[in-house]
PDB file of C-alpha atoms in Angstrom:
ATOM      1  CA  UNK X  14      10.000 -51.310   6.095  1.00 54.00           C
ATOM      2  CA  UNK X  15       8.152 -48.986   8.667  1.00 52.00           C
ATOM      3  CA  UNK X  16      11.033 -47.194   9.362  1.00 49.00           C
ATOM      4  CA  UNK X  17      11.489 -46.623   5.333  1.00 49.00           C
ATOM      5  CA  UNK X  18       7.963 -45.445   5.278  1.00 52.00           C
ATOM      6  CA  UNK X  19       8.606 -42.487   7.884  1.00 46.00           C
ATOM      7  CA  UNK X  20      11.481 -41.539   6.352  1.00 54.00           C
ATOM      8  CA  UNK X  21       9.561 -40.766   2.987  1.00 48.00           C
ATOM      9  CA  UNK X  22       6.415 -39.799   4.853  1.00 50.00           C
ATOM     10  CA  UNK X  23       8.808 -37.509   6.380  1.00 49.00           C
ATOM     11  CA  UNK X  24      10.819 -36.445   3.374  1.00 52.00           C
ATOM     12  CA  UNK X  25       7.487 -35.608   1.637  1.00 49.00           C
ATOM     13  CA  UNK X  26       6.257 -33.403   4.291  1.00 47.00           C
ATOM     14  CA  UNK X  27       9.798 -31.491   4.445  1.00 51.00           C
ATOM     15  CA  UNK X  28       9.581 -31.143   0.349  1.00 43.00           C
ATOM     16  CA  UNK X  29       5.534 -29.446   1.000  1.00 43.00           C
ATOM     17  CA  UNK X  30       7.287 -27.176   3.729  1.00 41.00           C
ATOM     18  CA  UNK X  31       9.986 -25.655   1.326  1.00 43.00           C
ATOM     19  CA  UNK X  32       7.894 -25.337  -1.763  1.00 39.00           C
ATOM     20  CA  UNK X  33       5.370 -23.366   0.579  1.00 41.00           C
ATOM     21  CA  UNK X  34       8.402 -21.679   1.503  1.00 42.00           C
ATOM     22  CA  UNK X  35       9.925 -20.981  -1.492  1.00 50.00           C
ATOM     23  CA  UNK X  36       5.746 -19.641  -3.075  1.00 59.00           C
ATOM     24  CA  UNK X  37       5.454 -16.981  -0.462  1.00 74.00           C
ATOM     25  CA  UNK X  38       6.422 -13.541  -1.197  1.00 87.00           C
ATOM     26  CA  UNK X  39       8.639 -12.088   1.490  1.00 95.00           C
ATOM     27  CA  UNK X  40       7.114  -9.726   4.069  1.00 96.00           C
ATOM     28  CA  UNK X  41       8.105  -5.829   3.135  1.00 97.00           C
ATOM     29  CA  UNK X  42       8.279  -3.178   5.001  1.00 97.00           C
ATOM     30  CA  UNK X  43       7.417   0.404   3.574  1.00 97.00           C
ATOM     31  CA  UNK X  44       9.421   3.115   5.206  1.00 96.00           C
ATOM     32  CA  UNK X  45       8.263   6.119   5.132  1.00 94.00           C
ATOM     33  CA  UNK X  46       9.118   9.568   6.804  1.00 91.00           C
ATOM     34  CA  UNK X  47       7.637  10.098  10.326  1.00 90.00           C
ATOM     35  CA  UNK X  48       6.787  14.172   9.463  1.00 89.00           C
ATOM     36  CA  UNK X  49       4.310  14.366   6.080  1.00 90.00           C
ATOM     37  CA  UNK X  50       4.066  16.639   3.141  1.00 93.00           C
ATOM     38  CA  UNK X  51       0.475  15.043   2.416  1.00 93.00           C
ATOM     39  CA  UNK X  52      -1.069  15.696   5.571  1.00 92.00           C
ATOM     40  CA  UNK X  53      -1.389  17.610   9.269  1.00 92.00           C
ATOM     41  CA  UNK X  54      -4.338  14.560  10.418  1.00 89.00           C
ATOM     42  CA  UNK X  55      -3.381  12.302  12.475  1.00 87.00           C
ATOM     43  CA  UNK X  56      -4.417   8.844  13.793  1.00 85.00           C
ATOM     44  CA  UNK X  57      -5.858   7.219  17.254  1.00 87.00           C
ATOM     45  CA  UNK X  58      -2.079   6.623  18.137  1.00 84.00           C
ATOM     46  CA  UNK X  59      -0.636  10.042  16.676  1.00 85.00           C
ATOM     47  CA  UNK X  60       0.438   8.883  13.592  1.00 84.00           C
ATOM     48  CA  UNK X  61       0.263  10.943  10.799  1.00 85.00           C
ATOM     49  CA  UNK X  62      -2.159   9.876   8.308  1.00 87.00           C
ATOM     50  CA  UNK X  63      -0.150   9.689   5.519  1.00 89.00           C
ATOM     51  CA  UNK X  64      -2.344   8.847   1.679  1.00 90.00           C
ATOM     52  CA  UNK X  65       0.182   6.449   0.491  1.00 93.00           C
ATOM     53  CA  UNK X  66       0.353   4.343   2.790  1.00 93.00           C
ATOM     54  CA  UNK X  67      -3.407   4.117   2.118  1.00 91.00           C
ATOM     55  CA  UNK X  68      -2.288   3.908  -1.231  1.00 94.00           C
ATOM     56  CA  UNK X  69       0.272   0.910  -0.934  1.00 96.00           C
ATOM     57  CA  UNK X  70      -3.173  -1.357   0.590  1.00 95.00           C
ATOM     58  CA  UNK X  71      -4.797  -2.116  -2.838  1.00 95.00           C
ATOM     59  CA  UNK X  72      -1.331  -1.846  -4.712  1.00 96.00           C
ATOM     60  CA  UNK X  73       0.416  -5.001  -1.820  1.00 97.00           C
ATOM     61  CA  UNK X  74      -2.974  -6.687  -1.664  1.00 97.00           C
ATOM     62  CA  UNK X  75      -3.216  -7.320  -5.503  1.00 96.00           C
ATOM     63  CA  UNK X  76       0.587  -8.284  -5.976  1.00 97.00           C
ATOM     64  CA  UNK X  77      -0.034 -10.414  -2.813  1.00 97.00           C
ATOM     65  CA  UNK X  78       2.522  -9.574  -0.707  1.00 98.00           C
ATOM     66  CA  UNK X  79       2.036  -9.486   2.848  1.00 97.00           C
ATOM     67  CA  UNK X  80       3.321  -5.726   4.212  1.00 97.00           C
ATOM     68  CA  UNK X  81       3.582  -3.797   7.094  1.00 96.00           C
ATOM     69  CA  UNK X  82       4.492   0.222   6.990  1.00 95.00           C
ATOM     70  CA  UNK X  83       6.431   1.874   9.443  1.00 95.00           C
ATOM     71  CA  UNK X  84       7.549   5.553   9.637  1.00 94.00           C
ATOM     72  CA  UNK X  85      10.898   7.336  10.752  1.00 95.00           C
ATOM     73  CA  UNK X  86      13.213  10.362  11.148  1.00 92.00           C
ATOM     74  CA  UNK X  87      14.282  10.816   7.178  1.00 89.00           C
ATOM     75  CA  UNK X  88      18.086   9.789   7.896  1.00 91.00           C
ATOM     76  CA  UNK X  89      17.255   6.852   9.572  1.00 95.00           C
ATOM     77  CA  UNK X  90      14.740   5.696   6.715  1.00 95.00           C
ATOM     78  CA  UNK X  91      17.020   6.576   3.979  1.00 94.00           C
ATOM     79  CA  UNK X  92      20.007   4.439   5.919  1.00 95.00           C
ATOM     80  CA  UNK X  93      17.334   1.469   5.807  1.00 96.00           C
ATOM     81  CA  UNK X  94      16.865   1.554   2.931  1.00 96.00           C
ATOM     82  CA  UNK X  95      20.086   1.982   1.564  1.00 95.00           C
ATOM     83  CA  UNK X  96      20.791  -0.947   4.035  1.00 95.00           C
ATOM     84  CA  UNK X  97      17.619  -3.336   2.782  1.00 95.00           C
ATOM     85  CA  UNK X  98      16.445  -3.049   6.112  1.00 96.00           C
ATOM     86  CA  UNK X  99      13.538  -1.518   4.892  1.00 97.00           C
ATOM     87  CA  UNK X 100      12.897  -2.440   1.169  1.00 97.00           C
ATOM     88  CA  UNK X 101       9.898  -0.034  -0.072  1.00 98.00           C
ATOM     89  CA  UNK X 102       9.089   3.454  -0.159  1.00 97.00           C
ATOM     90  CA  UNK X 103       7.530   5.804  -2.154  1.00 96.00           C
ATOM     91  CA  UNK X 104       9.355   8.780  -2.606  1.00 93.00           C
ATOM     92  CA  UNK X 105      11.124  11.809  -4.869  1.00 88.00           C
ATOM     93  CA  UNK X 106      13.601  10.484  -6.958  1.00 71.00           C
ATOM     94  CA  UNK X 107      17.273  10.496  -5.180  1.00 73.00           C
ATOM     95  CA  UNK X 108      19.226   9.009  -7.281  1.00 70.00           C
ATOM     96  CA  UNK X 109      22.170  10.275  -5.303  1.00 75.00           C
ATOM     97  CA  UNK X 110      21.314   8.097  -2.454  1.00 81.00           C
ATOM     98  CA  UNK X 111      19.331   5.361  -3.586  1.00 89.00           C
ATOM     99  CA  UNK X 112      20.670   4.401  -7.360  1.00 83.00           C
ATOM    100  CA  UNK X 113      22.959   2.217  -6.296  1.00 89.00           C
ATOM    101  CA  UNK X 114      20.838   0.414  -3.987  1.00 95.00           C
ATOM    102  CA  UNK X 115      16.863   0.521  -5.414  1.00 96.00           C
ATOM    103  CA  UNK X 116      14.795   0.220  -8.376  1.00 96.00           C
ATOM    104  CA  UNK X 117      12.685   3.270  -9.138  1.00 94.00           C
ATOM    105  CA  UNK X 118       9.694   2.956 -11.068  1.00 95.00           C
ATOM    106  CA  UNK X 119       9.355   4.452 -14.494  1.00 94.00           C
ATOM    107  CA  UNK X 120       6.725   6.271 -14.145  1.00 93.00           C
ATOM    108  CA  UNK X 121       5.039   8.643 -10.399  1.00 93.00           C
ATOM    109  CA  UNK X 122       2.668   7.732  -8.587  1.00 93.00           C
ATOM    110  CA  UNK X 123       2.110  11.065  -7.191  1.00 93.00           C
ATOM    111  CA  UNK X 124       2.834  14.613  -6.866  1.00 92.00           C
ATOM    112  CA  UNK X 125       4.225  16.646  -4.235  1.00 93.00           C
ATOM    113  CA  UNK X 126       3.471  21.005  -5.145  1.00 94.00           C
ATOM    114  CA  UNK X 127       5.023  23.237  -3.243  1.00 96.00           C
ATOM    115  CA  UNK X 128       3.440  26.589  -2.875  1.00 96.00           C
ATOM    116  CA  UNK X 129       4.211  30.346  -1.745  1.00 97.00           C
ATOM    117  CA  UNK X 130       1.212  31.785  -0.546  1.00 97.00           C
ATOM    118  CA  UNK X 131       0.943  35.544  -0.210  1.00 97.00           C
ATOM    119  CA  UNK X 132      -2.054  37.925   0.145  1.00 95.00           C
ATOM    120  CA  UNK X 133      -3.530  39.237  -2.650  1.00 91.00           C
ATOM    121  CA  UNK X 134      -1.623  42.824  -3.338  1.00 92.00           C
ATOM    122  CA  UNK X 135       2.044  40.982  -2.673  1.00 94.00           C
ATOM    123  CA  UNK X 136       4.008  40.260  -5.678  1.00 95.00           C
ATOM    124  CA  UNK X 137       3.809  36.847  -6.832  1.00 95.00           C
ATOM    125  CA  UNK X 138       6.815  34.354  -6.464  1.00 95.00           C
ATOM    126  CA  UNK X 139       7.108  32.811  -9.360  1.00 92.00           C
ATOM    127  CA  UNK X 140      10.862  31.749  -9.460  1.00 93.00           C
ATOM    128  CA  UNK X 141      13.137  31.291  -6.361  1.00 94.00           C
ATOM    129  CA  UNK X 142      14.970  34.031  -7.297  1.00 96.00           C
ATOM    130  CA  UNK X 143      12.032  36.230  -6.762  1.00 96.00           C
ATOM    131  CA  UNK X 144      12.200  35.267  -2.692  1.00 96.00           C
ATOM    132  CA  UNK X 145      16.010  37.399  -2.537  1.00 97.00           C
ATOM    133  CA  UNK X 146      15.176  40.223  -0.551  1.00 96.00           C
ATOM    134  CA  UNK X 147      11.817  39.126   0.618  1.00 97.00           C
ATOM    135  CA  UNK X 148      10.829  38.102   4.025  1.00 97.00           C
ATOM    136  CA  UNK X 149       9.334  34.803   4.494  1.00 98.00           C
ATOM    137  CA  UNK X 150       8.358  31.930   6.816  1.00 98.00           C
ATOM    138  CA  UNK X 151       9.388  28.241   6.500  1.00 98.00           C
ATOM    139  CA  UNK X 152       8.400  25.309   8.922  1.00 97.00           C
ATOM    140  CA  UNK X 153      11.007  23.119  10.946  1.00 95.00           C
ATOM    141  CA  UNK X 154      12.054  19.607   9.562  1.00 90.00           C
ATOM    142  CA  UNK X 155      11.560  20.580   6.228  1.00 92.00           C
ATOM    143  CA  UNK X 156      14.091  20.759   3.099  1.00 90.00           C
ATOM    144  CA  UNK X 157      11.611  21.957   0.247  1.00 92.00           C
ATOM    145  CA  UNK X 158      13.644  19.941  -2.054  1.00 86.00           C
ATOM    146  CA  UNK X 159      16.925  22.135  -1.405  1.00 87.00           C
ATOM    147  CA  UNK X 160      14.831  25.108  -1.334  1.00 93.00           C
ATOM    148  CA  UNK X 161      15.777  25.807   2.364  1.00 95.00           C
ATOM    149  CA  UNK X 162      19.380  25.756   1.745  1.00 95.00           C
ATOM    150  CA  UNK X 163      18.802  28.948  -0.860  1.00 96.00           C
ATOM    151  CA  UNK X 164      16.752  30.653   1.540  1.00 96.00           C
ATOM    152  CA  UNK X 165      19.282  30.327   4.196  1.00 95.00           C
ATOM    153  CA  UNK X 166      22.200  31.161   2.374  1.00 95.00           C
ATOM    154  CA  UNK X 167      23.056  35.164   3.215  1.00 93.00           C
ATOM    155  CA  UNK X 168      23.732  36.606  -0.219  1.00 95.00           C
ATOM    156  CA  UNK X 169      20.177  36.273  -0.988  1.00 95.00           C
ATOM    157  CA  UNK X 170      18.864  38.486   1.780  1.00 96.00           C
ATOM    158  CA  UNK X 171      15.897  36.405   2.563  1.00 97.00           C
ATOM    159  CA  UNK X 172      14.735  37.224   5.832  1.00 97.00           C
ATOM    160  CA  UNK X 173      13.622  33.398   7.143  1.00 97.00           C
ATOM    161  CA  UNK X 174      11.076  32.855   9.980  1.00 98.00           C
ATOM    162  CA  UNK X 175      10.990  29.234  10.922  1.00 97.00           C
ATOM    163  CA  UNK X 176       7.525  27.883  12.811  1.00 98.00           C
ATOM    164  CA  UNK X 177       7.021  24.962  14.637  1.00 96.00           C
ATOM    165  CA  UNK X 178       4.190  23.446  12.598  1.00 96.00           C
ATOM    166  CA  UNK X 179       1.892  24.158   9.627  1.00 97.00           C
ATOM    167  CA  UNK X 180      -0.686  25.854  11.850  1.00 96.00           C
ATOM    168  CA  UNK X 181       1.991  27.990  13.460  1.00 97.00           C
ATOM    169  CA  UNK X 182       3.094  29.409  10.063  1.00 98.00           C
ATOM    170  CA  UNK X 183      -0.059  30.545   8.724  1.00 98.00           C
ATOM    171  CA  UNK X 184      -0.626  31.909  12.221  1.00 97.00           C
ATOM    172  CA  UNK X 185       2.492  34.083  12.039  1.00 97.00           C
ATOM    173  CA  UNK X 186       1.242  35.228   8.021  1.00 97.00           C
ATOM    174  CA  UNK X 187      -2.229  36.416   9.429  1.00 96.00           C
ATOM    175  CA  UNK X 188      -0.037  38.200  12.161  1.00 95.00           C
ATOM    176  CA  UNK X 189       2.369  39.940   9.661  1.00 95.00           C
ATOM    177  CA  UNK X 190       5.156  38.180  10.659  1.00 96.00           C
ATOM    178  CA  UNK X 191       6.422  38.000   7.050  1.00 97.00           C
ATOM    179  CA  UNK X 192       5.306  38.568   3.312  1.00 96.00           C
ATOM    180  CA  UNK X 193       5.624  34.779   2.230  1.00 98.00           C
ATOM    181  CA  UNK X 194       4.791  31.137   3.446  1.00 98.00           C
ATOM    182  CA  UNK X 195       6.462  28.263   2.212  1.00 98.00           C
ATOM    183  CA  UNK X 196       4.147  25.162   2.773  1.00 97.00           C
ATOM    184  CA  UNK X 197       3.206  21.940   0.400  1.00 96.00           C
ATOM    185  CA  UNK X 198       0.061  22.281  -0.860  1.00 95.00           C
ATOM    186  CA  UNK X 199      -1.837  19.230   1.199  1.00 93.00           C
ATOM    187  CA  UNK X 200      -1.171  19.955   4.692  1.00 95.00           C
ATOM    188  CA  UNK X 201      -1.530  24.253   3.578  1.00 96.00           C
ATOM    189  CA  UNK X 202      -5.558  23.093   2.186  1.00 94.00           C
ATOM    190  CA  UNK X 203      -5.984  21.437   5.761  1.00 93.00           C
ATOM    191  CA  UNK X 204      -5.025  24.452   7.272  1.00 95.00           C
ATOM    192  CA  UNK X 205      -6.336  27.137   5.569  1.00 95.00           C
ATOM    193  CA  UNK X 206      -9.761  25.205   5.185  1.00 92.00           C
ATOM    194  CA  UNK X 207     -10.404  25.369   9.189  1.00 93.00           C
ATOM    195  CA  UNK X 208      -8.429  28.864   9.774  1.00 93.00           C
ATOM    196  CA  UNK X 209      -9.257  31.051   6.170  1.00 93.00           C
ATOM    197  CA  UNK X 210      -7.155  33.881   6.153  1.00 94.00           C
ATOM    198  CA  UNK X 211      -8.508  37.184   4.295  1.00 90.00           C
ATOM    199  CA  UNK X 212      -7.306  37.393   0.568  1.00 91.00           C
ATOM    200  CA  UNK X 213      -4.722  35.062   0.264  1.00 94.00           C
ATOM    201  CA  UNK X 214      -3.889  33.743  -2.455  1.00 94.00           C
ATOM    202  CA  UNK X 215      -0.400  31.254  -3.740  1.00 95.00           C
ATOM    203  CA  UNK X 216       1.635  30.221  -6.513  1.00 94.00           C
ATOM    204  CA  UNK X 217       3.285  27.249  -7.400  1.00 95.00           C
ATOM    205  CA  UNK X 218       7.280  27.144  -7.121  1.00 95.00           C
ATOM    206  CA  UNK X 219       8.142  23.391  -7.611  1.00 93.00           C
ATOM    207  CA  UNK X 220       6.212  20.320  -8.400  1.00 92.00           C
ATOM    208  CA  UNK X 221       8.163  16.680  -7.809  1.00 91.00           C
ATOM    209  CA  UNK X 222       7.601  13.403  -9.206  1.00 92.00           C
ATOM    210  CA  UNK X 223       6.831  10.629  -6.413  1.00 93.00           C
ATOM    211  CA  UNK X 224       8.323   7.249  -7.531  1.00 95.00           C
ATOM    212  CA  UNK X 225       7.837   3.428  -6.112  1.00 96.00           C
ATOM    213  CA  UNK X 226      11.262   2.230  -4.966  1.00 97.00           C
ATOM    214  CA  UNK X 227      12.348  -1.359  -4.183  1.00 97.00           C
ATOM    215  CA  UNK X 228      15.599  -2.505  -2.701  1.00 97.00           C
ATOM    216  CA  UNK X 229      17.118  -4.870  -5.590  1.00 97.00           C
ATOM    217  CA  UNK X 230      17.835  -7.216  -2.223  1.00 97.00           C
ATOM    218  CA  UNK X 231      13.955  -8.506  -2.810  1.00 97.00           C
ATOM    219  CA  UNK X 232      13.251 -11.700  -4.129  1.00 97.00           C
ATOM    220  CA  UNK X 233      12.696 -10.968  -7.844  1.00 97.00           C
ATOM    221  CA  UNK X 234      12.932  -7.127  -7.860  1.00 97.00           C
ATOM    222  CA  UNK X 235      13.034  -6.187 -10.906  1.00 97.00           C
ATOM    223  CA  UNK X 236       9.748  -8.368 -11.880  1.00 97.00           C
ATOM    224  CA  UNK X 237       8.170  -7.463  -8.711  1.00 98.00           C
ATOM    225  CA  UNK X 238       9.117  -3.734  -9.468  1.00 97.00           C
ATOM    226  CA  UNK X 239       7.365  -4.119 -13.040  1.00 97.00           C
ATOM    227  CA  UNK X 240       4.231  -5.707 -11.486  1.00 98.00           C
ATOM    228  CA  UNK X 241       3.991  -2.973  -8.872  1.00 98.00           C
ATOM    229  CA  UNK X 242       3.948  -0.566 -12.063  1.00 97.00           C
ATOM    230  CA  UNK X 243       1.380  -2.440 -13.511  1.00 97.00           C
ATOM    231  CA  UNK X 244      -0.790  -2.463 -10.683  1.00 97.00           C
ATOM    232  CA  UNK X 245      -0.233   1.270  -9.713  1.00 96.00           C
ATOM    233  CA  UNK X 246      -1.666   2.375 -13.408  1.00 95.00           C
ATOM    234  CA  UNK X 247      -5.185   0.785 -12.234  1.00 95.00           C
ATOM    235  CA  UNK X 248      -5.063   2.200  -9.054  1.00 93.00           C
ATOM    236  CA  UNK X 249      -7.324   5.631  -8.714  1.00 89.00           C
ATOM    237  CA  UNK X 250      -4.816   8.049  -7.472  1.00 85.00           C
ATOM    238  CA  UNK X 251      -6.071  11.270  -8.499  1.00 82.00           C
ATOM    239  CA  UNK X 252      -6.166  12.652  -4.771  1.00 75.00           C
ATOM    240  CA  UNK X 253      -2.398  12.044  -5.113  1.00 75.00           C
ATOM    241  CA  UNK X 254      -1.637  13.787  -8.214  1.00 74.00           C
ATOM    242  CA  UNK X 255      -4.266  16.871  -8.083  1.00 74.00           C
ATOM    243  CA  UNK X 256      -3.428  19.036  -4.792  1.00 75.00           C
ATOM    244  CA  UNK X 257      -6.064  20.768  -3.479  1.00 76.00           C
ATOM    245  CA  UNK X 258      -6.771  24.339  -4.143  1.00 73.00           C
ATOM    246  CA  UNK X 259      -7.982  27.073  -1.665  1.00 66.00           C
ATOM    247  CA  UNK X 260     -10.923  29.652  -1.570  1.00 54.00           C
ATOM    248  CA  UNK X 261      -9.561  33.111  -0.418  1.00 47.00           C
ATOM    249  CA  UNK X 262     -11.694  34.777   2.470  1.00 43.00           C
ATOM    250  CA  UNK X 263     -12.436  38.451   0.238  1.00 42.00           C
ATOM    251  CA  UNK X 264     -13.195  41.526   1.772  1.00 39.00           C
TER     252      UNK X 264
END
């Protein structure tokens, strides 16, 4: 009779383990890439302090799953999540490499601008096309959404200047290494705000939609994808979605 009793005692307390087991959301990881087009700041350890993972706090915290974010070279994130070894990010829309892999949300959480800054008396860009001929400096690591690959390709005549970093490209306008930076507009308001640079002035040449994306490998994706939605429209995100603009030094 004792020995009956432990084996439901036991039974019981296996039964409590699994449904605990089977309540608890699985832990994500958000991947995200280890340069930034939101930021030049970085953290105590170096990291760069990227807004969405600041972002993806309140938005994991209400849907109550436990997290953790981690950032690497793009390839390597891209692989994991193609793999569901990573299975969040928030990114631009690649259908191309994630469709067959991730849900995308319906609807951005953010914006990413890219700008062409000139000084005042340069033409505007206002097109790509309007870069042909032009000279112009880029920064290493960066695609510009495919932008790059136009730049670089020889029929345009595009005379490219590539700097190590953000600071180094402005530093290389104000020198009069070229006509044109290409920089997002984030980490260019960082820069320009503690090194202003006499009459210069920008234009926009692309804007791109930031999505959530979930590996469909997640417990309950697509529900989990619609209740991340939900809880992204409450979220305040207007630091995301409204890049900062600059005040030109005038002479």
């Amino acid at each position: 009779m004792l020995f009956l009793r432990l084996i439901l005692i036991a039974s019981f307390c296996n039964a409590i383990v699994w449904l605990d087991a089977q309540a608890a959301p699985e832990k994500i990881e958000y991947a995200y890439p280890d340069i930034s087009v939101w930021t030049t700041q970085r953290d105590a350890d170096g990291k760069l302090k990227n807004p969405l993972v600041r972002l993806a706090q309140p938005l994991f915290e209400k849907a109550g799953i436990p997290w953790q974010a981690k950032d690497y070279p793009a390839k390597r994130m891209f692989a994991n999540l193609r793999e569901g070894v990573s299975k969040f990010s928030m990114l631009v829309n690649a259908p191309s490499i994630l469709r067959n892999c991730c849900l995308v949300s319906k609807d951005p959480v953010a914006v990413v601008e890219i700008r062409v800054f000139h000084r005042k008396e340069t033409p505007i860009i206002s097109a790509l096309e309007d870069l042909n001929g032009k000279s112009v400096i880029t920064i290493r690591g960066y695609s510009y959404a495919g932008t790059l690959k136009y730049i670089q390709e020889k029929e345009n005549q595009i005379q490219n200047y590539p700097a190590p970093n953000h600071s180094a490209a402005f530093s290389m306008f104000s020198n009069g290494r070229a006509d044109y930076v290409l920089d997002y507009a984030f980490p260019a308001a960082e820069i320009l705000e503690k090194s202003p640079i006499e009459d210069i002035a920008f234009s926009t040449l692309k804007k791109t939609n930031v999505y959530l994306i979930l590996h469909k490998s997640y417990p309950d994706a697509e529900n989990v994808m619609a209740r991340l939605e939900e809880i992204a429209k409450t979220l305040d995100k207007e630091e995301f979605l409204n890049a900062p603009d600059i005040t030109p030094v005038m002479n």
